[in-house]
Amino acid sequence: MKGREAVILGCGYVGLRLARLLADAGYRVTGTTRDPDRFDEIRAAGARPVLMEAEEPESISPLAELAPAIVFDTVRPQRRTGDDYSIRATENLAAEFSGVGLEAYVHLSATSVYGRRSGAWTDEETPPDPVSPVGKARLRMERHLLALSDTGVLPVRICRVPGIYGPGRTLRSRLESGRYTLVEGVDQWVSRIHVDDLAAAVVAAATRGRDGRIYLLADDEPTLARDYARLTARLLRLPEPGSRDPASLREELSSSGFERRVSARRCRNRRMREELGVELRYPTVREGVPAALREEGALA
Ligand SMILES: NC(=O)c1ccc[n+]([C@@H]2O[C@H](COP(=O)([O-])OP(=O)(O)OC[C@H]3O[C@@H](n4cnc5c(N)ncnc54)[C@H](OP(=O)(O)O)[C@@H]3O)[C@@H](O)[C@H]2O)c1
């Protein structure tokens, strides 16, 4: 495995942790961004930074010419106006990497493809039923990629990701400023995963996953939004958040933003554990949140 090339399309929050993991495992890592000001942080994570705009195919082709063994695609559906999302970026990326002899093309999707779920248990066999415009676009992306996998030109593994948290992505600043509110009358079940466990799980999807397969990458224990907020508030000795009525929230948020606040999915991770052999460092938010707050410097 050592000395092989890995490309991270979109070296953002997850991509930076992924880059560090891959570099430590001996991969030569290339991480892309659209912003040259981000080059230093990508270099600091052990990757070679490259500019890439997925809407422009000519900026993707030099990456395919690197002949990577594995590619991680974290590029989301691109919002045009209002509720209109385009999957052109994904189509461009998939076209450039098709037929180049990759071992794995790992695409990060989201659990928004499942829709609201009303607290029901959810796994890879649950039929997708997206409600939000972004969830619908995600499903179109997945289907486009899986069709390419079926024809054998792109070895796609789809990773459906729930709420990502970790250092820099905790509720701390929103609780401190009072901007975080719960939604009245909604028992919002949320599955989450710590960013370091997510990075390890997507590497496992690349190295141990199967082509054309979907993997739901979640920790062991979904939590209610109010319990997650209480956990963070208690650790930081902050007041618990108040709540808002859904109608006033609906006026403020985009359709996709609102769906995020009223959906309630409890995700099972059996396939991730059994097929990918992932051992979670943070099996629940009770371990992960204090660790993240410590890394943020907010806890001793
Ligand atoms: N946050 C969550 O809880 C959550 C939950 C489920 C799924 N996800 C998904 O998981 C993936 C990774 O999340 P993340 O938190 O790491 O996201 P992130 O920090 O926003 O990073 C996304 C990366 O994609 C790149 N990108 C976006 N549009 C692009 C385009 N048109 N062309 C080229 N690059 C583009 C960004 O480039 P720049 O460096 O130029 O910004 C960035 O490097 C995303 O698809 C996200 O939607 C997130």
GROMACS .gro file of C-alpha atoms and ligand atoms in nm:
model
  348
    1MET     CA    1   0.000   0.000   0.000
    2LYS     CA    2   0.287   0.235   0.072
    3GLY     CA    3   0.388   0.509  -0.167
    4ARG     CA    4   0.066   0.492  -0.366
    5GLU     CA    5  -0.119   0.801  -0.482
    6ALA     CA    6  -0.446   0.911  -0.321
    7VAL     CA    7  -0.645   1.212  -0.440
    8ILE     CA    8  -0.892   1.399  -0.220
    9LEU     CA    9  -1.137   1.596  -0.432
   10GLY     CA   10  -1.233   1.876  -0.193
   11CYS     CA   11  -0.980   1.884   0.091
   12GLY     CA   12  -1.210   2.060   0.338
   13TYR     CA   13  -1.299   1.971   0.696
   14VAL     CA   14  -1.315   1.594   0.641
   15GLY     CA   15  -1.053   1.603   0.366
   16LEU     CA   16  -0.786   1.751   0.595
   17ARG     CA   17  -0.828   1.475   0.857
   18LEU     CA   18  -0.836   1.217   0.578
   19ALA     CA   19  -0.517   1.360   0.427
   20ARG     CA   20  -0.333   1.324   0.757
   21LEU     CA   21  -0.448   0.964   0.798
   22LEU     CA   22  -0.348   0.868   0.443
   23ALA     CA   23  -0.012   1.047   0.462
   24ASP     CA   24   0.066   0.870   0.791
   25ALA     CA   25  -0.020   0.539   0.622
   26GLY     CA   26   0.240   0.611   0.353
   27TYR     CA   27   0.024   0.737   0.066
   28ARG     CA   28   0.131   1.028  -0.153
   29VAL     CA   29  -0.170   1.253  -0.109
   30THR     CA   30  -0.303   1.529  -0.332
   31GLY     CA   31  -0.578   1.749  -0.187
   32THR     CA   32  -0.778   1.996  -0.391
   33THR     CA   33  -0.933   2.332  -0.314
   34ARG     CA   34  -1.066   2.629  -0.514
   35ASP     CA   35  -0.888   2.869  -0.284
   36PRO     CA   36  -0.509   2.921  -0.292
   37ASP     CA   37  -0.528   3.069   0.060
   38ARG     CA   38  -0.600   2.716   0.183
   39PHE     CA   39  -0.275   2.568   0.043
   40ASP     CA   40  -0.082   2.600   0.371
   41GLU     CA   41  -0.336   2.408   0.578
   42ILE     CA   42  -0.352   2.134   0.314
   43ARG     CA   43   0.029   2.109   0.315
   44ALA     CA   44   0.025   2.098   0.696
   45ALA     CA   45  -0.207   1.794   0.674
   46GLY     CA   46   0.058   1.613   0.469
   47ALA     CA   47  -0.095   1.661   0.122
   48ARG     CA   48   0.010   1.838  -0.196
   49PRO     CA   49  -0.243   2.117  -0.263
   50VAL     CA   50  -0.384   2.160  -0.614
   51LEU     CA   51  -0.646   2.402  -0.744
   52MET     CA   52  -0.956   2.233  -0.885
   53GLU     CA   53  -1.302   2.362  -0.974
   54ALA     CA   54  -1.526   2.066  -1.050
   55GLU     CA   55  -1.745   2.274  -1.279
   56GLU     CA   56  -1.442   2.308  -1.508
   57PRO     CA   57  -1.335   1.969  -1.649
   58GLU     CA   58  -0.996   2.102  -1.765
   59SER     CA   59  -0.900   2.159  -1.400
   60ILE     CA   60  -0.982   1.794  -1.316
   61SER     CA   61  -0.790   1.612  -1.591
   62PRO     CA   62  -0.437   1.675  -1.448
   63LEU     CA   63  -0.552   1.489  -1.135
   64ALA     CA   64  -0.661   1.184  -1.334
   65GLU     CA   65  -0.318   1.190  -1.503
   66LEU     CA   66  -0.157   1.129  -1.161
   67ALA     CA   67  -0.288   0.771  -1.195
   68PRO     CA   68  -0.406   0.752  -0.835
   69ALA     CA   69  -0.497   0.421  -0.674
   70ILE     CA   70  -0.782   0.576  -0.477
   71VAL     CA   71  -0.993   0.888  -0.503
   72PHE     CA   72  -1.215   1.043  -0.235
   73ASP     CA   73  -1.488   1.273  -0.361
   74THR     CA   74  -1.632   1.514  -0.101
   75VAL     CA   75  -1.784   1.765  -0.345
   76ARG     CA   76  -2.148   1.836  -0.257
   77PRO     CA   77  -2.439   1.923  -0.490
   78GLN     CA   78  -2.388   2.278  -0.613
   79ARG     CA   79  -2.659   2.525  -0.525
   80ARG     CA   80  -2.761   2.745  -0.817
   81THR     CA   81  -3.058   2.956  -0.707
   82GLY     CA   82  -3.316   2.891  -0.437
   83ASP     CA   83  -3.395   2.519  -0.429
   84ASP     CA   84  -3.214   2.439  -0.753
   85TYR     CA   85  -2.911   2.212  -0.705
   86SER     CA   86  -2.686   2.091  -0.986
   87ILE     CA   87  -2.493   1.763  -0.995
   88ARG     CA   88  -2.280   1.873  -1.291
   89ALA     CA   89  -1.967   1.887  -1.071
   90THR     CA   90  -2.008   1.519  -0.977
   91GLU     CA   91  -2.072   1.423  -1.338
   92ASN     CA   92  -1.754   1.602  -1.444
   93LEU     CA   93  -1.545   1.436  -1.174
   94ALA     CA   94  -1.685   1.092  -1.253
   95ALA     CA   95  -1.622   1.138  -1.627
   96GLU     CA   96  -1.257   1.236  -1.574
   97PHE     CA   97  -1.184   0.940  -1.345
   98SER     CA   98  -1.376   0.677  -1.544
   99GLY     CA   99  -1.167   0.414  -1.718
  100VAL     CA  100  -0.836   0.527  -1.565
  101GLY     CA  101  -0.783   0.207  -1.365
  102LEU     CA  102  -0.868   0.326  -1.013
  103GLU     CA  103  -0.899   0.072  -0.733
  104ALA     CA  104  -1.169   0.273  -0.556
  105TYR     CA  105  -1.368   0.592  -0.602
  106VAL     CA  106  -1.522   0.678  -0.265
  107HIS     CA  107  -1.804   0.930  -0.278
  108LEU     CA  108  -1.931   1.105   0.034
  109SER     CA  109  -2.308   1.130   0.023
  110ALA     CA  110  -2.545   1.215   0.308
  111THR     CA  111  -2.830   1.063   0.505
  112SER     CA  112  -3.057   1.338   0.366
  113VAL     CA  113  -3.131   1.083   0.088
  114TYR     CA  114  -3.356   0.901   0.340
  115GLY     CA  115  -3.589   1.194   0.407
  116ARG     CA  116  -3.762   1.262   0.741
  117ARG     CA  117  -3.795   0.906   0.885
  118SER     CA  118  -3.976   1.022   1.207
  119GLY     CA  119  -3.722   0.856   1.434
  120ALA     CA  120  -3.729   0.520   1.254
  121TRP     CA  121  -3.421   0.297   1.239
  122THR     CA  122  -3.246   0.337   0.908
  123ASP     CA  123  -2.982   0.137   0.723
  124GLU     CA  124  -2.849   0.078   0.370
  125GLU     CA  125  -3.157  -0.129   0.281
  126THR     CA  126  -3.400   0.149   0.377
  127PRO     CA  127  -3.550   0.290   0.055
  128PRO     CA  128  -3.433   0.645  -0.006
  129ASP     CA  129  -3.712   0.903   0.006
  130PRO     CA  130  -3.554   1.247   0.010
  131VAL     CA  131  -3.767   1.550   0.088
  132SER     CA  132  -3.514   1.833   0.077
  133PRO     CA  133  -3.388   1.968  -0.257
  134VAL     CA  134  -3.031   1.887  -0.155
  135GLY     CA  135  -3.130   1.532  -0.054
  136LYS     CA  136  -3.293   1.481  -0.394
  137ALA     CA  137  -2.976   1.606  -0.566
  138ARG     CA  138  -2.765   1.371  -0.351
  139LEU     CA  139  -2.972   1.076  -0.464
  140ARG     CA  140  -2.928   1.179  -0.829
  141MET     CA  141  -2.552   1.194  -0.769
  142GLU     CA  142  -2.547   0.849  -0.611
  143ARG     CA  143  -2.750   0.700  -0.897
  144HIS     CA  144  -2.527   0.856  -1.159
  145LEU     CA  145  -2.216   0.712  -0.992
  146LEU     CA  146  -2.367   0.369  -0.926
  147ALA     CA  147  -2.468   0.341  -1.293
  148LEU     CA  148  -2.103   0.400  -1.389
  149SER     CA  149  -1.996   0.139  -1.136
  150ASP     CA  150  -2.241  -0.111  -1.288
  151THR     CA  151  -2.074  -0.071  -1.627
  152GLY     CA  152  -1.733  -0.137  -1.471
  153VAL     CA  153  -1.570   0.198  -1.561
  154LEU     CA  154  -1.562   0.348  -1.210
  155PRO     CA  155  -1.521   0.143  -0.887
  156VAL     CA  156  -1.768   0.346  -0.680
  157ARG     CA  157  -1.833   0.306  -0.309
  158ILE     CA  158  -2.100   0.538  -0.169
  159CYS     CA  159  -2.059   0.652   0.191
  160ARG     CA  160  -2.377   0.798   0.341
  161VAL     CA  161  -2.274   1.035   0.615
  162PRO     CA  162  -2.494   1.163   0.901
  163GLY     CA  163  -2.402   1.468   1.118
  164ILE     CA  164  -2.027   1.521   1.131
  165TYR     CA  165  -1.878   1.667   1.446
  166GLY     CA  166  -1.528   1.717   1.583
  167PRO     CA  167  -1.291   1.998   1.673
  168GLY     CA  168  -1.417   2.317   1.510
  169ARG     CA  169  -1.758   2.156   1.450
  170THR     CA  170  -1.911   2.144   1.797
  171LEU     CA  171  -2.210   2.340   1.928
  172ARG     CA  172  -1.979   2.553   2.143
  173SER     CA  173  -1.988   2.887   1.964
  174ARG     CA  174  -2.362   2.866   1.887
  175LEU     CA  175  -2.443   2.781   2.249
  176GLU     CA  176  -2.215   3.058   2.375
  177SER     CA  177  -2.379   3.318   2.151
  178GLY     CA  178  -2.731   3.184   2.213
  179ARG     CA  179  -2.781   3.124   1.839
  180TYR     CA  180  -2.856   2.752   1.884
  181THR     CA  181  -3.220   2.662   1.939
  182LEU     CA  182  -3.414   2.337   1.948
  183VAL     CA  183  -3.734   2.288   1.750
  184GLU     CA  184  -4.055   2.278   1.956
  185GLY     CA  185  -4.255   1.957   1.937
  186VAL     CA  186  -3.991   1.770   1.734
  187ASP     CA  187  -3.812   1.471   1.883
  188GLN     CA  188  -3.517   1.510   1.655
  189TRP     CA  189  -3.313   1.191   1.649
  190VAL     CA  190  -2.973   1.253   1.497
  191SER     CA  191  -2.702   1.006   1.410
  192ARG     CA  192  -2.353   1.147   1.416
  193ILE     CA  193  -1.993   1.051   1.360
  194HIS     CA  194  -1.670   1.206   1.484
  195VAL     CA  195  -1.459   1.336   1.196
  196ASP     CA  196  -1.163   1.110   1.283
  197ASP     CA  197  -1.383   0.799   1.282
  198LEU     CA  198  -1.535   0.916   0.954
  199ALA     CA  199  -1.190   0.954   0.799
  200ALA     CA  200  -1.095   0.603   0.911
  201ALA     CA  201  -1.423   0.462   0.782
  202VAL     CA  202  -1.391   0.614   0.434
  203VAL     CA  203  -1.038   0.475   0.407
  204ALA     CA  204  -1.183   0.135   0.503
  205ALA     CA  205  -1.448   0.180   0.232
  206ALA     CA  206  -1.163   0.233  -0.017
  207THR     CA  207  -0.947  -0.056   0.096
  208ARG     CA  208  -1.204  -0.312   0.214
  209GLY     CA  209  -1.528  -0.204   0.049
  210ARG     CA  210  -1.694  -0.346  -0.260
  211ASP     CA  211  -1.775  -0.176  -0.587
  212GLY     CA  212  -2.132  -0.054  -0.624
  213ARG     CA  213  -2.190  -0.086  -0.250
  214ILE     CA  214  -2.346   0.169  -0.013
  215TYR     CA  215  -2.208   0.215   0.339
  216LEU     CA  216  -2.380   0.412   0.614
  217LEU     CA  217  -2.105   0.555   0.834
  218ALA     CA  218  -2.248   0.643   1.174
  219ASP     CA  219  -2.145   0.595   1.535
  220ASP     CA  220  -2.315   0.343   1.765
  221GLU     CA  221  -2.581   0.559   1.926
  222PRO     CA  222  -2.819   0.814   1.774
  223THR     CA  223  -2.907   1.093   2.016
  224LEU     CA  224  -3.190   1.337   2.048
  225ALA     CA  225  -3.087   1.690   1.946
  226ARG     CA  226  -3.181   1.813   2.293
  227ASP     CA  227  -2.958   1.554   2.465
  228TYR     CA  228  -2.667   1.641   2.236
  229ALA     CA  229  -2.709   2.012   2.316
  230ARG     CA  230  -2.743   1.939   2.690
  231LEU     CA  231  -2.424   1.730   2.684
  232THR     CA  232  -2.223   2.015   2.528
  233ALA     CA  233  -2.386   2.279   2.751
  234ARG     CA  234  -2.318   2.076   3.065
  235LEU     CA  235  -1.951   2.020   2.976
  236LEU     CA  236  -1.903   2.392   2.911
  237ARG     CA  237  -2.124   2.506   3.202
  238LEU     CA  238  -2.347   2.698   2.964
  239PRO     CA  239  -2.727   2.736   2.986
  240GLU     CA  240  -2.934   2.485   2.795
  241PRO     CA  241  -3.076   2.620   2.467
  242GLY     CA  242  -3.437   2.728   2.428
  243SER     CA  243  -3.664   2.620   2.146
  244ARG     CA  244  -3.840   2.775   1.848
  245ASP     CA  245  -4.168   2.690   1.688
  246PRO     CA  246  -4.125   2.517   1.351
  247ALA     CA  247  -4.334   2.773   1.160
  248SER     CA  248  -4.107   3.066   1.250
  249LEU     CA  249  -3.799   2.855   1.171
  250ARG     CA  250  -3.944   2.762   0.833
  251GLU     CA  251  -3.963   3.131   0.737
  252GLU     CA  252  -3.592   3.180   0.808
  253LEU     CA  253  -3.433   2.871   0.661
  254SER     CA  254  -3.397   2.729   0.311
  255SER     CA  255  -3.606   2.417   0.238
  256SER     CA  256  -3.297   2.199   0.284
  257GLY     CA  257  -3.194   2.379   0.603
  258PHE     CA  258  -3.543   2.335   0.748
  259GLU     CA  259  -3.554   1.964   0.659
  260ARG     CA  260  -3.224   1.919   0.841
  261ARG     CA  261  -3.388   2.051   1.158
  262VAL     CA  262  -3.705   1.841   1.145
  263SER     CA  263  -3.580   1.510   1.009
  264ALA     CA  264  -3.527   1.233   1.266
  265ARG     CA  265  -3.314   0.938   1.156
  266ARG     CA  266  -3.165   0.667   1.373
  267CYS     CA  267  -2.890   0.503   1.169
  268ARG     CA  268  -2.755   0.151   1.206
  269ASN     CA  269  -2.386   0.093   1.136
  270ARG     CA  270  -2.378  -0.289   1.118
  271ARG     CA  271  -2.244  -0.301   0.760
  272MET     CA  272  -1.972  -0.050   0.845
  273ARG     CA  273  -1.859  -0.259   1.138
  274GLU     CA  274  -1.896  -0.605   0.983
  275GLU     CA  275  -1.793  -0.550   0.621
  276LEU     CA  276  -1.546  -0.266   0.664
  277GLY     CA  277  -1.417  -0.379   1.006
  278VAL     CA  278  -1.430  -0.024   1.143
  279GLU     CA  279  -1.353   0.004   1.516
  280LEU     CA  280  -1.481   0.337   1.639
  281ARG     CA  281  -1.252   0.550   1.851
  282TYR     CA  282  -1.557   0.750   1.964
  283PRO     CA  283  -1.849   0.502   1.973
  284THR     CA  284  -2.088   0.768   2.107
  285VAL     CA  285  -2.097   1.145   2.147
  286ARG     CA  286  -2.029   1.094   2.518
  287GLU     CA  287  -1.668   1.011   2.426
  288GLY     CA  288  -1.643   1.222   2.111
  289VAL     CA  289  -1.779   1.557   2.228
  290PRO     CA  290  -1.544   1.598   2.529
  291ALA     CA  291  -1.252   1.496   2.306
  292ALA     CA  292  -1.353   1.751   2.042
  293LEU     CA  293  -1.397   2.028   2.300
  294ARG     CA  294  -1.057   1.943   2.449
  295GLU     CA  295  -0.897   1.970   2.105
  296GLU     CA  296  -1.070   2.308   2.062
  297GLY     CA  297  -0.905   2.415   2.387
  298ALA     CA  298  -1.243   2.465   2.555
  299LEU     CA  299  -1.196   2.188   2.815
  300ALA     CA  300  -0.900   2.103   3.030
  301LIG     N1  301  -2.128   1.855   0.777
  301LIG     C1  302  -2.205   1.750   0.790
  301LIG     O1  303  -2.257   1.721   0.899
  301LIG     C2  304  -2.229   1.659   0.671
  301LIG     C3  305  -2.323   1.560   0.682
  301LIG     C4  306  -2.341   1.472   0.575
  301LIG     C5  307  -2.264   1.486   0.461
  301LIG     N2  308  -2.174   1.586   0.452
  301LIG     C6  309  -2.096   1.596   0.329
  301LIG     O2  310  -1.968   1.539   0.347
  301LIG     C7  311  -1.877   1.602   0.255
  301LIG     C8  312  -1.756   1.654   0.328
  301LIG     O3  313  -1.798   1.747   0.427
  301LIG     P1  314  -1.699   1.861   0.479
  301LIG     O4  315  -1.754   1.903   0.610
  301LIG     O5  316  -1.558   1.817   0.470
  301LIG     O6  317  -1.726   1.978   0.372
  301LIG     P2  318  -1.634   2.105   0.345
  301LIG     O7  319  -1.548   2.138   0.462
  301LIG     O8  320  -1.726   2.211   0.295
  301LIG     O9  321  -1.538   2.058   0.226
  301LIG     C9  322  -1.588   2.035   0.099
  301LIG    C10  323  -1.478   2.045  -0.003
  301LIG    O10  324  -1.542   2.037  -0.133
  301LIG    C11  325  -1.485   2.138  -0.214
  301LIG     N3  326  -1.578   2.184  -0.319
  301LIG    C12  327  -1.706   2.225  -0.303
  301LIG     N4  328  -1.757   2.262  -0.423
  301LIG    C13  329  -1.659   2.243  -0.514
  301LIG    C14  330  -1.648   2.262  -0.653
  301LIG     N5  331  -1.749   2.313  -0.726
  301LIG     N6  332  -1.532   2.230  -0.715
  301LIG    C15  333  -1.428   2.182  -0.645
  301LIG     N7  334  -1.430   2.163  -0.511
  301LIG    C16  335  -1.545   2.193  -0.447
  301LIG    C17  336  -1.450   2.252  -0.119
  301LIG    O11  337  -1.352   2.331  -0.182
  301LIG     P3  338  -1.289   2.466  -0.115
  301LIG    O12  339  -1.171   2.418  -0.039
  301LIG    O13  340  -1.253   2.549  -0.232
  301LIG    O14  341  -1.398   2.524  -0.030
  301LIG    C18  342  -1.400   2.176   0.002
  301LIG    O15  343  -1.261   2.151  -0.010
  301LIG    C19  344  -1.956   1.712   0.184
  301LIG    O16  345  -2.009   1.662   0.064
  301LIG    C20  346  -2.067   1.737   0.282
  301LIG    O17  347  -2.180   1.795   0.220
  301LIG    C21  348  -2.154   1.673   0.554
   0.00000   0.00000   0.00000
